Coordinates of C-alpha atoms in Angstrom, one line a residue:
M1249 CA 12.8 -27.3 15.6
A1250 CA 10.3 -30.0 16.4
T1251 CA 7.0 -29.9 14.6
D1252 CA 3.5 -30.6 15.9
R1253 CA 2.2 -33.7 14.1
E1254 CA -1.3 -33.5 15.3
A1255 CA -3.6 -33.7 12.2
T1256 CA -6.3 -31.1 12.1
P1257 CA -8.6 -31.6 9.2
L1258 CA -9.5 -28.7 7.0
R1259 CA -12.8 -29.0 5.2
H1260 CA -13.3 -27.6 1.7
R1261 CA -16.4 -27.0 -0.2
H1262 CA -15.9 -29.0 -3.4
D1263 CA -18.6 -29.2 -6.0
Q1264 CA -21.6 -30.8 -4.4
G1265 CA -20.0 -32.1 -1.2
W1266 CA -17.2 -31.8 1.4
I1267 CA -13.7 -33.1 1.2
S1268 CA -11.8 -33.6 4.5
T1269 CA -8.0 -33.8 4.5
A1270 CA -5.4 -34.1 7.3
S1271 CA -2.3 -32.2 6.1
A1272 CA 0.9 -34.3 6.3
D1273 CA 3.7 -32.9 8.4
P1274 CA 7.1 -34.1 7.2
D1275 CA 10.3 -32.5 8.2
M1276 CA 11.3 -29.4 6.4
P1277 CA 13.2 -30.5 3.2
A1278 CA 16.6 -29.3 2.3
L1279 CA 16.8 -26.5 -0.3
V1280 CA 18.0 -27.2 -3.8
L1281 CA 19.8 -24.2 -5.1
G1282 CA 21.6 -25.7 -8.1
E1283 CA 24.9 -27.5 -8.7
Q1284 CA 28.0 -26.1 -7.1
L1285 CA 30.7 -24.6 -9.3
R1286 CA 33.1 -27.3 -10.5
G1287 CA 36.7 -27.0 -9.7
D1288 CA 37.7 -26.0 -13.3
E1289 CA 35.2 -23.1 -13.1
S1290 CA 36.8 -21.6 -9.9
S1291 CA 39.2 -19.5 -12.0
H1292 CA 36.4 -17.8 -13.9
S1293 CA 35.9 -14.1 -13.3
P1294 CA 33.4 -13.0 -10.6
A1295 CA 31.1 -11.8 -13.3
H1296 CA 30.7 -15.4 -14.6
A1297 CA 30.5 -16.9 -11.1
L1298 CA 27.6 -14.6 -10.1
E1299 CA 25.5 -15.2 -13.1
T1300 CA 21.9 -16.4 -12.4
P1301 CA 22.1 -20.2 -12.0
P1302 CA 20.0 -22.4 -14.2
F1303 CA 16.5 -23.1 -12.8
V1304 CA 16.6 -26.4 -10.9
P1305 CA 13.1 -27.4 -9.7
F1306 CA 12.6 -29.2 -6.5
S1307 CA 11.3 -32.7 -7.1
G1308 CA 10.9 -36.1 -5.6
H1309 CA 9.4 -35.1 -2.2
G1310 CA 5.8 -34.2 -2.9
P1311 CA 2.8 -35.0 -5.2
S1312 CA 3.1 -34.2 -8.8
T1313 CA -0.4 -32.9 -9.0
Q1314 CA -2.6 -30.7 -6.9
I1315 CA -6.3 -30.8 -6.6
S1316 CA -8.1 -27.5 -7.3
Q1317 CA -9.7 -26.3 -4.1
S1318 CA -11.2 -23.0 -3.0
L1319 CA -9.2 -20.5 -1.0
D1320 CA -12.2 -18.7 0.1
Q1321 CA -14.6 -21.5 1.1
I1322 CA -12.7 -23.3 3.9
D1323 CA -15.2 -24.0 6.6
G1324 CA -14.4 -22.0 9.8
H1325 CA -11.2 -20.6 8.4
Y1326 CA -9.9 -17.6 6.4
A1327 CA -6.9 -17.2 4.1
Q1328 CA -4.4 -14.3 4.0
L1329 CA -1.5 -13.9 1.6
F1330 CA 2.1 -14.1 2.5
G1331 CA 3.7 -11.2 0.6
G1332 CA 7.1 -11.3 -1.0
S1333 CA 8.9 -9.8 2.0
S1334 CA 6.6 -11.2 4.7
E1335 CA 7.9 -13.1 7.8
S1336 CA 7.2 -16.4 6.1
D1337 CA 9.4 -16.2 3.0
P1338 CA 7.5 -17.4 -0.1
W1339 CA 10.8 -18.3 -1.8
L1340 CA 11.5 -20.6 1.2
L1341 CA 8.0 -22.0 1.4
R1342 CA 8.1 -23.0 -2.3
H1343 CA 10.6 -25.8 -1.3
C1344 CA 8.3 -27.3 1.3
R1345 CA 6.3 -30.4 0.7
F1346 CA 2.6 -29.9 0.4
D1347 CA -0.1 -32.5 0.2
K1348 CA -2.4 -33.1 -2.8
L1349 CA -4.6 -30.2 -1.7
G1350 CA -1.7 -27.8 -1.4
L1351 CA -1.7 -27.8 2.4
R1352 CA 1.0 -28.2 4.9
R1353 CA 0.9 -27.8 8.7
F1354 CA 3.8 -26.4 10.7
L1355 CA 3.2 -26.1 14.4
K1356 CA -0.2 -24.3 14.8
V1357 CA -0.1 -22.8 11.3
H1358 CA -1.5 -24.2 8.1
F1359 CA 0.2 -23.1 4.9
R1360 CA -1.6 -23.3 1.5
T1361 CA 0.2 -23.0 -1.7
A1362 CA -1.8 -21.4 -4.5
G1363 CA -0.4 -23.8 -7.0
G1364 CA 0.6 -23.2 -10.5
V1365 CA 3.4 -20.7 -9.5
P1366 CA 6.2 -19.8 -9.4
T1367 CA 7.0 -19.6 -13.1
R1368 CA 9.5 -17.5 -15.0
D1369 CA 7.4 -14.4 -14.7
K1370 CA 5.2 -15.2 -11.6
I1371 CA 6.3 -15.2 -8.0
P1372 CA 5.4 -18.0 -5.6
A1373 CA 2.1 -17.4 -3.8
H1374 CA 1.3 -18.9 -0.4
F1375 CA -1.5 -18.3 2.1
M1376 CA -1.8 -18.7 5.8
I1377 CA -5.0 -20.6 6.8
S1378 CA -6.3 -19.5 10.2
K1379 CA -9.3 -20.4 12.3
N1380 CA -11.9 -17.7 12.5
N1381 CA -12.3 -18.1 16.3
V1382 CA -8.7 -17.1 16.8
C1383 CA -9.8 -13.5 16.0
K1384 CA -12.7 -13.4 18.4
G1385 CA -10.9 -10.9 20.7
A1386 CA -9.9 -8.6 17.8
M1387 CA -13.5 -8.8 16.4
A1388 CA -14.9 -7.8 19.8
E1389 CA -12.6 -4.7 19.8
T1390 CA -14.0 -3.3 16.5
R1391 CA -17.6 -4.5 17.1
I1392 CA -19.7 -1.3 17.2
S1393 CA -22.8 -2.1 19.3
G1394 CA -22.4 -5.5 21.0
E1395 CA -23.4 -8.9 19.7
K1396 CA -26.5 -8.9 17.6
D1397 CA -28.5 -11.3 15.5
F1398 CA -28.0 -9.4 12.3
R1399 CA -29.7 -12.1 10.2
T1400 CA -32.9 -11.8 12.1
E1401 CA -32.8 -8.0 11.9
L1402 CA -32.2 -8.2 8.2
A1403 CA -35.2 -10.6 7.8
R1404 CA -37.3 -8.1 9.7
L1405 CA -36.4 -5.2 7.4
V1406 CA -36.5 -7.2 4.2
P1407 CA -38.7 -10.4 4.1
P1408 CA -36.7 -13.4 2.8
E1409 CA -39.3 -14.1 0.2
C1410 CA -38.4 -10.8 -1.5
G1411 CA -34.7 -11.7 -1.7
P1412 CA -34.8 -13.5 -5.1
R1413 CA -36.6 -10.6 -6.8
L1414 CA -34.1 -8.1 -5.3
V1415 CA -31.2 -10.2 -6.4
Q1416 CA -32.7 -10.3 -9.9
L1417 CA -33.0 -6.5 -9.9
F1418 CA -29.3 -6.3 -8.8
L1419 CA -28.2 -8.4 -11.8
T1420 CA -30.2 -6.2 -14.1
H1421 CA -29.3 -2.7 -12.8
V1422 CA -26.1 -3.0 -10.8
F1423 CA -24.2 -6.0 -12.0
P1424 CA -23.4 -4.6 -15.5
I1425 CA -21.4 -1.7 -14.1
L1426 CA -20.3 -3.3 -10.9
P1427 CA -20.1 -7.1 -11.4
V1428 CA -19.0 -8.1 -7.9
L1429 CA -21.3 -11.1 -7.5
S1430 CA -20.7 -14.7 -8.5
R1431 CA -23.7 -15.8 -10.5
S1432 CA -22.5 -19.4 -10.3
Q1433 CA -22.5 -19.3 -6.5
L1434 CA -26.1 -18.0 -6.7
G1435 CA -27.1 -21.2 -8.6
L1436 CA -28.0 -19.4 -11.8
T1437 CA -28.3 -21.7 -14.8
Q1438 CA -29.2 -21.4 -18.5
T1439 CA -32.9 -21.8 -17.6
Q1440 CA -32.8 -20.4 -14.0
G1441 CA -32.4 -16.7 -14.1
T1442 CA -33.7 -16.0 -10.6
P1443 CA -31.8 -17.5 -7.6
D1444 CA -33.5 -19.9 -5.3
I1445 CA -34.3 -18.7 -1.8
H1446 CA -32.3 -21.6 -0.4
C1447 CA -29.2 -20.3 -2.2
L1448 CA -29.7 -16.9 -0.7
A1449 CA -29.7 -18.5 2.8
A1450 CA -26.1 -19.5 2.3
I1451 CA -24.9 -16.0 1.4
P1452 CA -23.2 -14.2 4.4
T1453 CA -25.4 -11.6 6.1
H1454 CA -23.0 -8.7 5.3
L1455 CA -23.2 -9.4 1.5
L1456 CA -26.9 -10.2 1.4
A1457 CA -27.6 -6.9 3.2
A1458 CA -25.4 -5.0 0.8
I1459 CA -27.2 -6.6 -2.2
Y1460 CA -30.6 -5.7 -0.8
A1461 CA -29.5 -2.1 0.1
S1462 CA -28.1 -1.6 -3.4
T1463 CA -31.2 -2.8 -5.1
L1464 CA -34.0 -1.3 -2.9
P1465 CA -34.0 1.9 -5.0
Y1466 CA -35.0 -0.2 -8.0
A1467 CA -37.9 -2.0 -6.2
L1468 CA -40.4 0.1 -8.2
N1469 CA -39.3 -1.7 -11.3
D1470 CA -40.7 -5.0 -10.0
D1471 CA -44.5 -5.3 -9.9
H1472 CA -44.5 -7.5 -6.8
L1473 CA -42.1 -5.4 -4.8
D1474 CA -43.8 -2.2 -6.0
L1475 CA -47.0 -3.3 -4.4
L1476 CA -45.3 -4.7 -1.3
Y1477 CA -43.3 -1.5 -0.6
A1478 CA -45.9 1.0 -1.7
Y1479 CA -47.0 1.8 1.9
E1480 CA -44.1 0.5 4.0
K1481 CA -40.6 0.8 2.4
P1482 CA -37.7 -0.7 4.3
S1483 CA -35.3 1.7 5.9
L1484 CA -32.3 1.9 3.6
A1485 CA -30.2 3.5 6.3
K1486 CA -30.8 0.6 8.6
V1487 CA -29.9 -2.0 6.0
W1488 CA -26.7 -0.2 5.2
R1489 CA -26.0 0.0 8.9
I1490 CA -26.0 -3.8 9.1
V1491 CA -23.5 -3.9 6.3
Y1492 CA -21.1 -1.4 8.0
E1493 CA -21.3 -3.0 11.4
L1494 CA -20.5 -6.4 10.0
I1495 CA -17.6 -5.1 7.9
C1496 CA -16.1 -3.5 11.0
E1497 CA -16.4 -6.7 13.0
E1498 CA -15.4 -9.3 10.4
I1499 CA -12.6 -7.4 8.7
H1500 CA -10.2 -9.4 10.9
T1501 CA -11.2 -12.6 9.0
P1502 CA -11.2 -11.5 5.4
H1503 CA -13.3 -13.3 2.7
L1504 CA -14.3 -12.4 -0.8
S1505 CA -17.8 -11.8 0.4
L1506 CA -16.6 -9.1 2.8
L1507 CA -14.8 -7.3 0.0
Q1508 CA -17.9 -7.6 -2.2
A1509 CA -20.0 -5.9 0.6
A1510 CA -17.4 -3.2 1.1
L1511 CA -17.4 -2.3 -2.6
L1512 CA -21.1 -2.0 -2.6
Y1513 CA -21.0 0.1 0.6
V1514 CA -18.7 2.6 -1.2
H1515 CA -21.7 3.4 -3.5
K1516 CA -24.4 3.3 -0.9
G1517 CA -27.4 5.5 -1.5
F1518 CA -29.1 7.9 0.9
E1519 CA -32.8 8.3 1.8
D1520 CA -32.2 12.0 2.7
D1521 CA -31.9 13.9 -0.6
Q1522 CA -30.0 16.6 1.1
R1523 CA -27.0 14.3 1.5
Y1524 CA -26.5 14.3 -2.2
A1525 CA -26.0 18.1 -2.1
S1526 CA -23.1 17.8 0.4
S1527 CA -19.5 16.8 -0.1
D1528 CA -18.0 13.5 1.0
T1529 CA -16.3 13.4 4.3
P1530 CA -12.7 12.2 4.7
F1531 CA -14.2 8.9 5.8
I1532 CA -14.7 7.7 2.2
W1533 CA -11.0 7.9 1.3
S1534 CA -10.0 6.1 4.5
F1535 CA -12.6 3.5 3.7
I1536 CA -11.2 3.1 0.2
G1537 CA -7.9 2.4 1.9
S1538 CA -9.4 -0.4 3.9
V1539 CA -11.0 -1.8 0.8
V1540 CA -7.6 -1.9 -1.0
G1541 CA -5.9 -3.3 2.1
L1542 CA -8.5 -6.1 2.2
A1543 CA -7.9 -6.9 -1.5
H1544 CA -4.2 -7.1 -0.8
S1545 CA -4.7 -9.4 2.2
L1546 CA -6.7 -11.7 -0.1
G1547 CA -4.0 -11.7 -2.7
L1548 CA -6.3 -10.2 -5.4
H1549 CA -3.4 -8.2 -6.9
L1550 CA -1.7 -11.4 -8.1
E1551 CA -2.8 -12.9 -11.4
C1552 CA -4.6 -16.1 -10.4
G1553 CA -5.0 -17.7 -13.8
L1554 CA -2.5 -20.5 -12.8
F1555 CA -3.8 -20.9 -9.2
G1556 CA -5.2 -24.3 -8.1
I1557 CA -8.7 -22.8 -7.4
P1558 CA -12.0 -23.3 -9.1
A1559 CA -12.7 -21.5 -12.3
Q1560 CA -15.6 -19.5 -10.9
E1561 CA -13.4 -18.3 -8.0
K1562 CA -10.7 -17.2 -10.5
R1563 CA -13.3 -15.2 -12.4
L1564 CA -14.6 -13.5 -9.3
R1565 CA -11.2 -12.7 -7.9
R1566 CA -10.2 -11.0 -11.2
R1567 CA -13.4 -9.0 -11.4
L1568 CA -13.1 -7.9 -7.8
W1569 CA -9.5 -6.7 -8.3
W1570 CA -10.5 -4.6 -11.2
A1571 CA -13.5 -3.2 -9.3
V1572 CA -11.1 -2.2 -6.5
Y1573 CA -8.7 -0.7 -9.1
V1574 CA -11.4 1.4 -10.6
E1575 CA -12.4 2.8 -7.2
D1576 CA -8.9 3.6 -6.2
K1577 CA -8.0 5.4 -9.4
F1578 CA -11.1 7.4 -9.9
M1579 CA -11.3 8.4 -6.2
S1580 CA -7.6 9.3 -6.1
L1581 CA -8.0 11.7 -9.0
L1582 CA -11.3 13.2 -8.0
M1583 CA -10.3 13.7 -4.4
G1584 CA -6.8 14.8 -5.1
R1585 CA -5.2 12.0 -3.0
P1586 CA -2.2 9.8 -3.7
P1587 CA -3.4 6.4 -5.0
Y1588 CA -3.2 3.3 -2.8
I1589 CA -2.5 1.0 -5.7
H1590 CA 0.9 1.4 -7.4
Q1591 CA 1.7 0.2 -10.9
D1592 CA 4.6 -2.1 -9.9
E1593 CA 2.7 -3.9 -7.2
W1594 CA 0.1 -5.9 -9.2
D1595 CA 0.1 -8.1 -12.3
V1596 CA -3.6 -9.0 -13.0
T1597 CA -4.2 -9.1 -16.7
E1598 CA -7.0 -7.3 -18.4
L1599 CA -10.5 -8.8 -18.3
Q1600 CA -11.6 -11.2 -21.0
D1601 CA -15.0 -12.4 -22.1
S1602 CA -14.4 -15.7 -20.2
D1603 CA -14.2 -13.7 -16.9
F1604 CA -17.9 -13.1 -17.2
D1605 CA -19.1 -16.7 -18.0
V1606 CA -21.5 -18.5 -15.7
Q1607 CA -20.8 -22.1 -14.9
Y1608 CA -24.1 -23.9 -14.6
S1609 CA -23.0 -27.5 -14.8
F1610 CA -19.8 -29.5 -14.5
Q1611 CA -18.9 -29.2 -18.2
S1612 CA -20.8 -26.2 -19.5
E1613 CA -20.8 -22.5 -19.1
I1614 CA -23.1 -19.6 -20.1
S1615 CA -21.6 -16.8 -22.1
S1616 CA -22.7 -13.4 -20.8
S1617 CA -21.0 -11.1 -23.2
S1618 CA -24.0 -8.6 -23.1
T1619 CA -23.4 -7.9 -19.4
H1620 CA -19.7 -7.3 -19.2
I1621 CA -19.3 -4.4 -21.7
P1622 CA -19.9 -1.4 -19.3
F1623 CA -17.6 -2.6 -16.6
R1624 CA -14.8 -3.4 -19.1
H1625 CA -15.1 0.1 -20.5
M1626 CA -14.7 1.4 -17.0
T1627 CA -11.6 -0.7 -16.3
R1628 CA -10.0 0.6 -19.5
L1629 CA -10.9 4.2 -18.5
A1630 CA -9.3 3.5 -15.1
L1631 CA -6.0 2.7 -16.7
I1632 CA -6.1 6.1 -18.4
V1633 CA -7.0 7.7 -15.1
E1634 CA -3.8 6.3 -13.6
S1635 CA -1.8 7.9 -16.4
I1636 CA -3.6 11.2 -16.0
Q1637 CA -2.9 11.2 -12.3
Q1638 CA 0.7 10.2 -12.6
S1639 CA 1.5 12.5 -15.6
L1640 CA -0.4 15.6 -14.6
W1641 CA -1.7 15.6 -11.0
S1642 CA 0.8 13.7 -8.9
L1643 CA 2.8 15.9 -6.4
K1644 CA 6.0 15.7 -8.5
A1645 CA 4.2 16.3 -11.8
S1646 CA 2.3 19.2 -10.4
Q1647 CA 5.4 20.8 -9.1
I1648 CA 7.0 20.7 -12.5
L1649 CA 4.1 21.3 -14.8
A1650 CA 2.3 24.0 -12.9
E1651 CA 4.6 26.6 -14.4
D1652 CA 5.7 24.8 -17.6
L1653 CA 3.1 25.1 -20.4
P1654 CA 5.3 23.4 -23.1
A1655 CA 5.8 20.4 -20.9
S1656 CA 2.1 20.3 -20.0
L1657 CA 1.2 20.2 -23.7
Q1658 CA 3.7 17.4 -24.3
A1659 CA 2.2 15.4 -21.3
A1660 CA -1.4 16.0 -22.4
K1661 CA -1.2 14.9 -26.0
P1662 CA -0.8 11.2 -25.4
L1663 CA -3.5 11.3 -22.8
F1664 CA -5.9 13.0 -25.3
D1665 CA -5.0 10.3 -27.8
R1666 CA -5.8 7.5 -25.4
L1667 CA -9.2 9.1 -24.5
K1668 CA -9.9 9.5 -28.2
A1669 CA -9.2 5.9 -28.8
W1670 CA -11.4 4.8 -26.0
R1671 CA -14.3 6.9 -27.3
A1672 CA -13.8 5.5 -30.8
S1673 CA -14.1 2.0 -29.4
I1674 CA -17.6 2.6 -28.1
S1675 CA -20.0 1.0 -30.4
V1676 CA -22.9 3.4 -29.8
P1677 CA -22.6 6.1 -32.5
E1678 CA -24.9 8.6 -30.7
L1679 CA -25.0 9.0 -26.9
F1680 CA -28.8 9.5 -26.6
P1681 CA -30.7 9.2 -29.9
S1682 CA -34.3 10.1 -29.6
D1683 CA -35.6 6.8 -30.9
Q1684 CA -33.2 4.8 -28.7
D1685 CA -34.5 1.7 -27.0
T1686 CA -33.8 1.7 -23.3
N1687 CA -32.7 -1.9 -23.2
S1688 CA -30.4 -1.6 -26.2
Q1689 CA -27.9 0.8 -24.7
S1690 CA -24.8 -1.2 -23.9
V1691 CA -22.8 1.7 -22.4
P1692 CA -24.5 3.5 -19.5
A1693 CA -24.5 7.2 -19.0
S1694 CA -22.1 7.0 -16.1
A1695 CA -19.3 5.7 -18.4
F1696 CA -19.7 8.6 -20.8
T1697 CA -19.8 11.0 -17.9
A1698 CA -16.5 9.5 -16.6
Y1699 CA -15.0 10.0 -20.0
N1700 CA -16.0 13.7 -20.1
V1701 CA -14.7 14.2 -16.6
L1702 CA -11.3 12.9 -17.6
V1703 CA -11.2 15.3 -20.6
I1704 CA -11.9 18.2 -18.2
Y1705 CA -9.1 17.1 -15.9
I1706 CA -6.6 17.3 -18.7
W1707 CA -7.9 20.7 -19.7
R1708 CA -7.5 21.8 -16.1
A1709 CA -3.9 20.8 -16.1
L1710 CA -3.3 22.7 -19.4
L1711 CA -4.9 25.9 -18.1
R1712 CA -3.0 25.7 -14.8
P1713 CA 0.3 27.3 -16.1
T1714 CA -1.5 30.0 -18.2
V1715 CA -1.8 32.3 -15.2
M1716 CA 1.1 33.2 -13.0
S1717 CA 0.7 32.6 -9.3
S1718 CA 0.6 35.6 -7.0
P1719 CA 3.4 35.8 -4.4
P1720 CA 2.3 33.9 -1.3
P1721 CA 1.7 36.0 1.8
Q1722 CA 4.6 36.3 4.3
I1723 CA 4.2 33.9 7.2
I1724 CA 4.4 35.7 10.6
D1725 CA 5.1 33.5 13.6
P1726 CA 4.9 35.5 16.8
H1727 CA 7.5 33.1 18.3
E1728 CA 10.0 33.4 15.5
P1729 CA 11.9 36.4 14.0
L1730 CA 10.8 37.7 10.7
Q1731 CA 12.3 36.2 7.6
D1732 CA 13.3 37.8 4.3
P1733 CA 10.6 36.8 1.8
G1734 CA 13.1 37.1 -1.0
N1735 CA 14.8 33.9 0.3
F1736 CA 12.0 31.7 -0.7
L1737 CA 10.0 33.5 -3.4
E1738 CA 10.7 32.2 -6.9
N1739 CA 10.2 33.7 -10.3
F1740 CA 6.9 32.4 -11.6
R1741 CA 7.3 33.6 -15.2
W1742 CA 7.7 31.1 -18.0
D1743 CA 8.7 31.4 -21.7
F1744 CA 6.5 30.4 -24.7
S1745 CA 9.4 30.2 -27.1
N1746 CA 10.0 26.5 -26.7
I1747 CA 6.4 25.5 -27.3
P1748 CA 6.3 22.8 -30.0
G1749 CA 4.2 24.0 -32.9
G1750 CA 1.6 22.1 -34.7
E1751 CA 1.4 19.2 -32.2
L1752 CA -2.0 20.2 -30.8
Y1753 CA -4.7 22.1 -32.6
F1754 CA -7.0 24.1 -30.3
G1755 CA -9.1 26.2 -32.6
E1756 CA -9.2 29.7 -34.1
N1757 CA -10.7 33.1 -33.3
V1758 CA -8.3 33.7 -30.5
I1759 CA -8.7 36.8 -28.3
Q1760 CA -5.9 36.8 -25.8
T1761 CA -2.3 38.1 -26.0
S1762 CA -0.4 34.8 -26.5
P1763 CA -1.7 32.8 -29.5
V1764 CA -1.2 29.5 -27.7
V1765 CA -3.0 30.7 -24.6
R1766 CA -5.8 32.1 -26.6
E1767 CA -6.3 28.8 -28.4
L1768 CA -6.2 27.0 -25.0
Y1769 CA -9.0 29.2 -23.6
Q1770 CA -11.1 28.8 -26.7
A1771 CA -10.8 25.0 -26.8
A1772 CA -11.4 24.7 -23.0
Q1773 CA -14.6 26.8 -23.3
T1774 CA -15.8 24.6 -26.1
C1775 CA -15.1 21.5 -24.0
A1776 CA -17.0 22.9 -21.1
E1777 CA -20.0 23.8 -23.3
S1778 CA -19.9 20.3 -24.8
F1779 CA -20.0 18.7 -21.3
V1780 CA -22.9 21.0 -20.2
D1781 CA -24.8 20.0 -23.4
F1782 CA -24.1 16.3 -22.6
V1783 CA -25.5 16.6 -19.1
S1784 CA -28.5 18.6 -20.2
H1785 CA -29.5 15.9 -22.6
L1786 CA -29.5 13.1 -20.0
S1787 CA -32.9 11.7 -19.6
Y1788 CA -34.8 10.3 -16.7
T1789 CA -33.9 6.8 -17.8
N1790 CA -30.2 7.7 -17.6
F1791 CA -30.5 9.1 -14.1
A1792 CA -32.4 6.0 -13.1
E1793 CA -29.3 3.8 -13.9
F1794 CA -26.8 2.7 -11.3
W1795 CA -24.2 5.5 -10.9
F1796 CA -20.9 5.4 -9.1
S1797 CA -21.2 7.4 -5.9
L1798 CA -18.8 10.2 -6.6
Q1799 CA -19.6 13.7 -5.2
A1800 CA -18.1 17.1 -5.5
P1801 CA -14.9 17.5 -3.4
S1802 CA -16.4 20.4 -1.5
A1803 CA -19.8 22.2 -1.0
E1804 CA -18.5 25.2 -2.9
N1805 CA -17.7 23.0 -5.9
A1806 CA -21.1 21.5 -5.8
I1807 CA -22.8 25.0 -5.8
R1808 CA -20.7 26.2 -8.7
A1809 CA -21.4 23.1 -10.7
K1810 CA -25.1 23.5 -10.0
R1811 CA -25.0 27.1 -11.2
T1812 CA -23.3 26.1 -14.4
L1813 CA -26.0 23.5 -15.2
D1814 CA -28.8 26.0 -14.4
R1815 CA -27.6 28.4 -17.1

């Protein structure tokens, strides 16, 4: 197959300037699969002949080094990952010759190798680099209300001179629990804590609008913004509308900024207080699926520590993946949906202190350990959420455990132990001491609330098999003959004789027939009282924090929860 040798430069943002390169286009190289079996080995058994051959790296046809370049900041282009089973085989592409920037052109397609992989435990990672204008037709199809100048509309709603103050409020109130911004890209330094207005001008409109909308509820905490918005507050709904319309239009050309805006949109606030009393519509779960799909297209589920990309981009990619993971796991459990992210389809390591550093010069970085604590606690909780969902609430687990109390107890014990270990790792000895300084609390109330919610979900699973299900009503189909209900009804009784003794202690003063069930009810009631007491002691300051936007699954649940808190 002939190749198109026309050189089309791809420009990369690199430090302070631009680098232009024309990707070389040599013929496709032959594959090196290892030495053939020698003649004296032909008599060996098939088991020996089929053993994994020794690793023989391809060499001699490409540069020995690759310059670190951004995957996300390629002017006029976007990058999407080639998955392991995609049409362009990553295990074939790894043998191609790439230039010093990791680029190769084949016909009308640019390939970009991530660099640094494959290794013994990492698969090859390659991205397709495409021009944004190729997707104009697709973008027009999902455009909601025709072409608009969204930047001008955003400037009309929120004056640009207010932008730096709003971003500073974002870093104070939202970033600790949802660190989806790159402070290095905002130009923050050791002495510059507020971004320059010119830096904000380079932020895509969808992300800038999402930052503004997330921060406007905290405008009263800034003296200047408080006076400015005292009489004419920007329409929060209109700013969020800009975000949503741009997400729908630009999802065909994925960038990290689009995922950042989408994550913030998941937690958008409402101007109408009545909306908080209603349940989420099915849209939110569908939107979470789009967020996860966007993260997969960007390759965030792959560990990027070895990639040939700038350090600040590595840090941002890792934080964004964990933010997506937290959303998927908590939403899956709270809404009773199968998760989008599966354990065997990602390999990003846990966050480290270095993932929250701020690079402010070529050699130096700012350590920001004080800001990463809440989010890292939430990521650790999300790992426990995944285990709770798989062990207690997945379809298969529910089918088995719903009528098996002994198995439910066995499944719950390690989950309780993990939650106990998480709680013990929190440095704050008291949740809300009376003399507590507002600025000294490292773990927000939302993290403690999430912890208590997970405890309740385990108790719900334990109480599930303590009451037998009533026989379901017989289904009558006017177009089908009646069926014998005995053919599909099962015996819902279970036996307590095999319950392991002494593994879980649930309290005394039991009042029901079965000792184990009585202790379960007693302990569950104590847990509920503890949670109600926790919520009742939340202060105005706690409610003024940034909270994950998680609502009751139905209006009925919201009403029942409100009645419980009003007692």
